[in-house]
CSV table of C-alpha atoms and ligand atoms in Angstrom, one decimal:
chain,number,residue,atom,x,y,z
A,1,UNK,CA,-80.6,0.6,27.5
A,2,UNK,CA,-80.4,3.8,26.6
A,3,UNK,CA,-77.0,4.9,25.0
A,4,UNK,CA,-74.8,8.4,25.1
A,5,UNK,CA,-74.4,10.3,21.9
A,6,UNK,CA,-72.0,12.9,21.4
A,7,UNK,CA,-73.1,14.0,17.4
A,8,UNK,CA,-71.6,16.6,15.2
A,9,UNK,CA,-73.2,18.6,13.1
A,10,UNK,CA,-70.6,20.4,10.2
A,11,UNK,CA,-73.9,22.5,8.8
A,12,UNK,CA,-72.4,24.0,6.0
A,13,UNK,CA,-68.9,24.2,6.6
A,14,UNK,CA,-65.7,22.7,5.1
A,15,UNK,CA,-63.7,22.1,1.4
A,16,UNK,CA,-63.1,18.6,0.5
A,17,UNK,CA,-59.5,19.3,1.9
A,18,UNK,CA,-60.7,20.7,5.3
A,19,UNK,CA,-63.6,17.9,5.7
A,20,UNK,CA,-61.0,15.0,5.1
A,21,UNK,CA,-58.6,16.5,7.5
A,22,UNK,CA,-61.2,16.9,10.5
A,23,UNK,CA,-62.3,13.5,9.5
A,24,UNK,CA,-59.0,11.9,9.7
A,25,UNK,CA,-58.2,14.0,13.3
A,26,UNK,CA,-61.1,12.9,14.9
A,27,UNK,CA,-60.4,8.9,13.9
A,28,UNK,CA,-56.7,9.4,15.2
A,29,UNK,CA,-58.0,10.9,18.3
A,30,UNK,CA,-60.8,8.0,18.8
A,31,UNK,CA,-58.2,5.7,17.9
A,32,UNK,CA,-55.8,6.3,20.6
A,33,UNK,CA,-58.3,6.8,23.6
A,34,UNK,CA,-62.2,6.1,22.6
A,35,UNK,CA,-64.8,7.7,24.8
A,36,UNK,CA,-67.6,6.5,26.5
A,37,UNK,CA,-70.3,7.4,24.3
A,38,UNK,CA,-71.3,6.7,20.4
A,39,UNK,CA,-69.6,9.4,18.5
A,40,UNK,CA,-71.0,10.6,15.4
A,41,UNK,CA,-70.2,13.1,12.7
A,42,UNK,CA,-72.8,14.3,10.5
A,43,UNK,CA,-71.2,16.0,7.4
A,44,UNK,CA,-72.3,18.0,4.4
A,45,UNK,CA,-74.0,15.5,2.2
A,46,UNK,CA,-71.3,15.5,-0.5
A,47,UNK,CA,-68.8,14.1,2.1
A,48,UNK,CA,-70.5,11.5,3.4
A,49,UNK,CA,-68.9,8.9,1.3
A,50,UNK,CA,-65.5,10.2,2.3
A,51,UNK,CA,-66.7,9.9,6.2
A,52,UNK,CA,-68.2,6.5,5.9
A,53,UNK,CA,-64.5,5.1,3.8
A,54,UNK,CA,-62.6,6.4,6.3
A,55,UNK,CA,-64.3,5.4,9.3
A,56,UNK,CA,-64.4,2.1,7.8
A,57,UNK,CA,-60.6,2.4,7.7
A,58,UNK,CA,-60.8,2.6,11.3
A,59,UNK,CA,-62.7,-0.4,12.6
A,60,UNK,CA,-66.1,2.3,12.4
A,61,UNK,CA,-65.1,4.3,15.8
A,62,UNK,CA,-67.5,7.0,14.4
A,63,UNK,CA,-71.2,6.3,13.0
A,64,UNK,CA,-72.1,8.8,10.3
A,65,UNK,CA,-75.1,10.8,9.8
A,66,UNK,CA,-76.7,13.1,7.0
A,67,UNK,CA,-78.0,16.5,8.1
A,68,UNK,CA,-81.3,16.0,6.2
A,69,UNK,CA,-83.6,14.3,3.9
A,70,UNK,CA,-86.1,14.1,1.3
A,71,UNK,CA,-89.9,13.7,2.9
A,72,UNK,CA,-90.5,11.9,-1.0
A,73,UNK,CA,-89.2,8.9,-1.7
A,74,UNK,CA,-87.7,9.4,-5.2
A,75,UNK,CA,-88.5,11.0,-8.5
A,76,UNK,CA,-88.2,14.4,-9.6
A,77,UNK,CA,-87.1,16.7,-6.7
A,78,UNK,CA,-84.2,18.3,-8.1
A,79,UNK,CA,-81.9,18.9,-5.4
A,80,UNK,CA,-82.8,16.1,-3.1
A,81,UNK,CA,-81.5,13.5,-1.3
A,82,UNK,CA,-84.0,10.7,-0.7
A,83,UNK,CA,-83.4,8.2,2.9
A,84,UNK,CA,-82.7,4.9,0.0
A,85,UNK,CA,-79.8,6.4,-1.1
A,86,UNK,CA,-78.2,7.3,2.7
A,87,UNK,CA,-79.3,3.4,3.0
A,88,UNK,CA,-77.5,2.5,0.2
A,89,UNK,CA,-74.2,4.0,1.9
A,90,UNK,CA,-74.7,2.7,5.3
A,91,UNK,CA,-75.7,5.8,6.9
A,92,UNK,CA,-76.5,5.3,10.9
A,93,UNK,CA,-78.4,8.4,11.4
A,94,UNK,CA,-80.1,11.4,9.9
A,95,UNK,CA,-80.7,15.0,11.8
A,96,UNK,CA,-84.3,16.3,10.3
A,97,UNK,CA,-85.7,19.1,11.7
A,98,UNK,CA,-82.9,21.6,12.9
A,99,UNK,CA,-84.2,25.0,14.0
A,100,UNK,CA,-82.4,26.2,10.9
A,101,UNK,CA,-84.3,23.9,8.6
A,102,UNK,CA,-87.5,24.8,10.0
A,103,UNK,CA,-86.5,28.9,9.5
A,104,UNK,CA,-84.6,29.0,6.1
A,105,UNK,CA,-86.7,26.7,4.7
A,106,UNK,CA,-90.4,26.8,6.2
A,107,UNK,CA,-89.9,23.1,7.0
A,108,UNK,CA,-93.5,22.2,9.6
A,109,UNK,CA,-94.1,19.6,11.6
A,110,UNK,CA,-96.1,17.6,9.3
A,111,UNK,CA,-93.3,18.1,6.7
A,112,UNK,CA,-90.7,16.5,9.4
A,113,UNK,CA,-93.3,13.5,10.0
A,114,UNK,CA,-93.2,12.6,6.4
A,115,UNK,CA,-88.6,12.7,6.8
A,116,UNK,CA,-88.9,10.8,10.2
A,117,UNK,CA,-91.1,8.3,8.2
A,118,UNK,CA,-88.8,7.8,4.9
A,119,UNK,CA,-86.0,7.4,7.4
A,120,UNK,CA,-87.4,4.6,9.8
A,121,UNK,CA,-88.8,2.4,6.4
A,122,UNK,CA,-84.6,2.6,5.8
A,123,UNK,CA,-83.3,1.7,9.0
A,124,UNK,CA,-81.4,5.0,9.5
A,125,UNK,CA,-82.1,6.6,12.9
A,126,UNK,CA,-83.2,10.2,13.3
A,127,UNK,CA,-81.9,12.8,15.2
A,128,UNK,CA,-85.2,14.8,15.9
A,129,UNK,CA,-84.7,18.5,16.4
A,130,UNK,CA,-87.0,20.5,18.7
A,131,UNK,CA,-86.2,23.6,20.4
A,132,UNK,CA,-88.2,26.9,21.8
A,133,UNK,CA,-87.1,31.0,20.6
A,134,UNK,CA,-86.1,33.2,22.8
A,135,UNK,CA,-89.5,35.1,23.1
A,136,UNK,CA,-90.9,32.1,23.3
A,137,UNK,CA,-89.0,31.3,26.6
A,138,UNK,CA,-89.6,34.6,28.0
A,139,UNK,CA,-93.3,34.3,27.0
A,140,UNK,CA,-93.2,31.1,29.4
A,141,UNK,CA,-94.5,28.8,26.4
A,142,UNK,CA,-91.2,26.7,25.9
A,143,UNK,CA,-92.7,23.3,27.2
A,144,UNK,CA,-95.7,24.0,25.1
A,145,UNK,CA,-93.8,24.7,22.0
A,146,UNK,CA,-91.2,21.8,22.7
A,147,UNK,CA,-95.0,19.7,23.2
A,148,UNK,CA,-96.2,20.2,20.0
A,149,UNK,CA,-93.3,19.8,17.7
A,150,UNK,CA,-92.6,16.3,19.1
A,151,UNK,CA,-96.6,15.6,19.5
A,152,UNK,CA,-97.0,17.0,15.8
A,153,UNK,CA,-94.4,15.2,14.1
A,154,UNK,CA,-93.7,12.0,16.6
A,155,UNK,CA,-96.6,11.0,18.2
A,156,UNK,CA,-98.2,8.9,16.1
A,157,UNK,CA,-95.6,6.3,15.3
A,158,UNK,CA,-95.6,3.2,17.2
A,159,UNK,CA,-93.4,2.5,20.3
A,160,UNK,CA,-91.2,0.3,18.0
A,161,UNK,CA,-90.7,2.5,15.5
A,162,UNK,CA,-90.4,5.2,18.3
A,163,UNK,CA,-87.5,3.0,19.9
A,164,UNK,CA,-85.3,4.1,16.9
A,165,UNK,CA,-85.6,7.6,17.5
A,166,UNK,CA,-83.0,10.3,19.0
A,167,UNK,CA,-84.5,13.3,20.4
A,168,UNK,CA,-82.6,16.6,20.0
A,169,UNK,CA,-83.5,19.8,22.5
A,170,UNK,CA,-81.9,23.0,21.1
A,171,UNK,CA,-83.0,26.0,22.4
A,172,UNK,CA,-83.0,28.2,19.2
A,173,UNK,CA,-81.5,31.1,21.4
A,174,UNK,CA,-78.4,28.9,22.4
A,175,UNK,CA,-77.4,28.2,18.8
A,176,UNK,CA,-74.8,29.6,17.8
A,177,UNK,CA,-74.7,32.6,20.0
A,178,UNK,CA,-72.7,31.4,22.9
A,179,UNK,CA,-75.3,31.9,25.3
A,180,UNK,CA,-75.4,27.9,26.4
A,181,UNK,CA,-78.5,27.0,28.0
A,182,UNK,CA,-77.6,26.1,32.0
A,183,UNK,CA,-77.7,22.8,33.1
A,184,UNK,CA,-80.7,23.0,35.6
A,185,UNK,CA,-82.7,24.5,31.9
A,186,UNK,CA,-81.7,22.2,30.0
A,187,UNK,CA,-82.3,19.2,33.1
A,188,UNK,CA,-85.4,20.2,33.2
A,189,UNK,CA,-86.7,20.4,29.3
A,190,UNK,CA,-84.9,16.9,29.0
A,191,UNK,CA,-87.1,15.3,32.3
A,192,UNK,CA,-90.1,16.9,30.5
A,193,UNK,CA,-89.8,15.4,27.2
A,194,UNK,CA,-88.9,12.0,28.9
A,195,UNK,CA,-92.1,12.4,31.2
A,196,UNK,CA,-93.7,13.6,27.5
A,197,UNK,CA,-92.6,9.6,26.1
A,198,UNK,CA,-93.6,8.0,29.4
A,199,UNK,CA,-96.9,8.9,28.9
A,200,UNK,CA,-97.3,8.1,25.4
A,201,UNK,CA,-95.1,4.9,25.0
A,202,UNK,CA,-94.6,4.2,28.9
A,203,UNK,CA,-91.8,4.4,31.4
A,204,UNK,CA,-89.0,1.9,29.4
A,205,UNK,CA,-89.4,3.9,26.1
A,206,UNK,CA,-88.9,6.9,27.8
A,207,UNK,CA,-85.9,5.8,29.7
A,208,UNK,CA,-84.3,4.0,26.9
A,209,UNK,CA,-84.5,7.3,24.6
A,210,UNK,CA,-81.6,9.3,24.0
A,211,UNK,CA,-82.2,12.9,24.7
A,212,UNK,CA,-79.4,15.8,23.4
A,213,UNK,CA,-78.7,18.5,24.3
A,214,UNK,CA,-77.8,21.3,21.3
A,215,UNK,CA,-76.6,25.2,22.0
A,216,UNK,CA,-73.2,26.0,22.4
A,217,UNK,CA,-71.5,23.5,23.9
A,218,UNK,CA,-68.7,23.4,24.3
A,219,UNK,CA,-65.2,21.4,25.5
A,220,UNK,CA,-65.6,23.5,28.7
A,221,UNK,CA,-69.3,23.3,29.3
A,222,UNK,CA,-70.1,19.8,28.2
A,223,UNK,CA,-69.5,17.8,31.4
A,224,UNK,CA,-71.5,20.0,33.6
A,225,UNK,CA,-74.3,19.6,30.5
A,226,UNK,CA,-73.9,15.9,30.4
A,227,UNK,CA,-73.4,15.2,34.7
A,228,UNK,CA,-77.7,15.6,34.5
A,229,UNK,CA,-79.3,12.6,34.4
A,230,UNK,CA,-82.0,13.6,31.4
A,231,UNK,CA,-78.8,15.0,29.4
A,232,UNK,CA,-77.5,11.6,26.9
A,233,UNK,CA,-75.0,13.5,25.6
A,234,UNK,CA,-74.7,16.8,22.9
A,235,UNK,CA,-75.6,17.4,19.4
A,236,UNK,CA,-72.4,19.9,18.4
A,237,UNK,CA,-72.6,22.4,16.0
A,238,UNK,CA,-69.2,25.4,15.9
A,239,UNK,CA,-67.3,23.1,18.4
A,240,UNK,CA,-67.6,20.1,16.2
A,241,UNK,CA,-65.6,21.7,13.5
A,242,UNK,CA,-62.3,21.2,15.7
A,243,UNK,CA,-61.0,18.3,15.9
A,244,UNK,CA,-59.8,18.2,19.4
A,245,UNK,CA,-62.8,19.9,21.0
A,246,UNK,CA,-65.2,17.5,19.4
A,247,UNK,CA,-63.2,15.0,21.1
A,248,UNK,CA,-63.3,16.8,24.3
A,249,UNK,CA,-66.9,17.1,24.2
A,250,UNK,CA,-67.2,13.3,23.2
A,251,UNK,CA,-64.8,12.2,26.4
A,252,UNK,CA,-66.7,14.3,29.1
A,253,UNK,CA,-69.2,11.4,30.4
B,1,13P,P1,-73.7,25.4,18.1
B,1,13P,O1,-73.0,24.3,18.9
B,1,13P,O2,-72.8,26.1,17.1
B,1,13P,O3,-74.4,26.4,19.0
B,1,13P,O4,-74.8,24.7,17.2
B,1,13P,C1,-75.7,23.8,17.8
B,1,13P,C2,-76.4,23.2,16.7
B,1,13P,O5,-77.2,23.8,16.1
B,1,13P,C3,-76.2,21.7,16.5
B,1,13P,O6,-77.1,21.2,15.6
């Protein structure tokens, strides 16, 4: 059965302070009404320990996720967060692949293969980022583009290990900017990368995957995003900073 997601994704944002206080708004909010959907909250990595004891305080209404990983599995990568230690503390999911990963820091497609990899051998699910540029769209080459980053990177995992995946569609030109995508766009990239999975792994796979949409959503835009019936839910950037939006966002399926 395929499941909702409503995910937020801090980037780098927050103190200690600030992080703990979201955190602790968000739980209170679950607490009193919980949505229909998974909610999770994907912090900086040096908070994750702080997310995953307090959601533990409350009976794990949120699932936590990292915002990336290590394609090696340990040893000397200074700086690096390998997928054994988010298994060691219990992480539910890992993004890999944000548009902003694949900019700032040249990650490829091959690169994210190796991070979806290291994170299915732990039993932490991925969030897979994929997502056109604007010139890209105007060109008319955004299914193409959105084609090859999941053939590239996806494609040859088996349809069990497939199973475990979240798929991510961010329009690169919606990040950030305001400019959400509209629902019939983002419908219709969704339908295509389901129709994308049918073929490959077959009609269940395909309907059991959870497909998100990323791009400025927002409280006010997110039920109109998540009414289509390719849209699982959201992966949240700015909104998910505040508290009571995120929640919003969460509660509008
Ligand atoms: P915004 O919601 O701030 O546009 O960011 C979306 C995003 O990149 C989530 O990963």
């Amino acid at each position: 059965m395929r499941k909702n997601i409503v995910a937020g994704n801090w980037k780098m944002n927050t103190t200690f302070q600030e992080a703990e206080e979201l955190i602790a708004d968000i739980l209170d909010s679950l607490e009193e009404q919980a949505p229909n959907c998974e909610v999770v909250v994907c912090p900086p990595s040096v908070y994750l320990e702080l997310a995953s004891d307090y959601a533990g305080d409350y009976d794990n209404l949120l699932s936590i996720g990292a915002q990336n990983v290590s394609e090696y599995e340990k040893g000397a990568y200074t700086g690096e967060i390998a997928a054994s230690m988010l298994a060691s503390m219990n992480m539910d999911y890992c993004i890999v692949g944000h548009s902003e990963r694949r900019k700032y820091f040249g990650e490829t497609n091959q690169q994210l293969a190796l991070k979806v990899e290291r994170l299915l051998e732990h039993a932490i699910r991925p969030i897979f980022c994929c997502g056109e540029q604007l010139e890209e769209r105007e060109a008319g080459n955004h299914f193409k583009v959105v084609e090859n980053q999941i053939r590239e990177a996806l494609f040859h995992f088996s349809s069990d290990e497939f199973s475990n995946l979240v798929i991510a569609y961010e329009p690169v030109w919606a990040i950030g900017t305001g400019k959400t995508a509209t629902a019939a766009q983002a419908q219709e990239m969704h339908a295509f990368i389901r129709s994308l999975i049918a073929e490959k792994y077959g009609n269940q796979t395909a309907e059991d995957t959870t497909i998100l949409y990323g791009g400025s959503c927002n409280a006010a835009n997110a039920k109109e995003l998540f009414a289509n019936k390719d849209v699982d839910g959201g992966l949240i950037g700015g909104a998910s900073l505040k508290a009571n939006d995120f929640v919003t966002i969460a509660r509008s399926f």
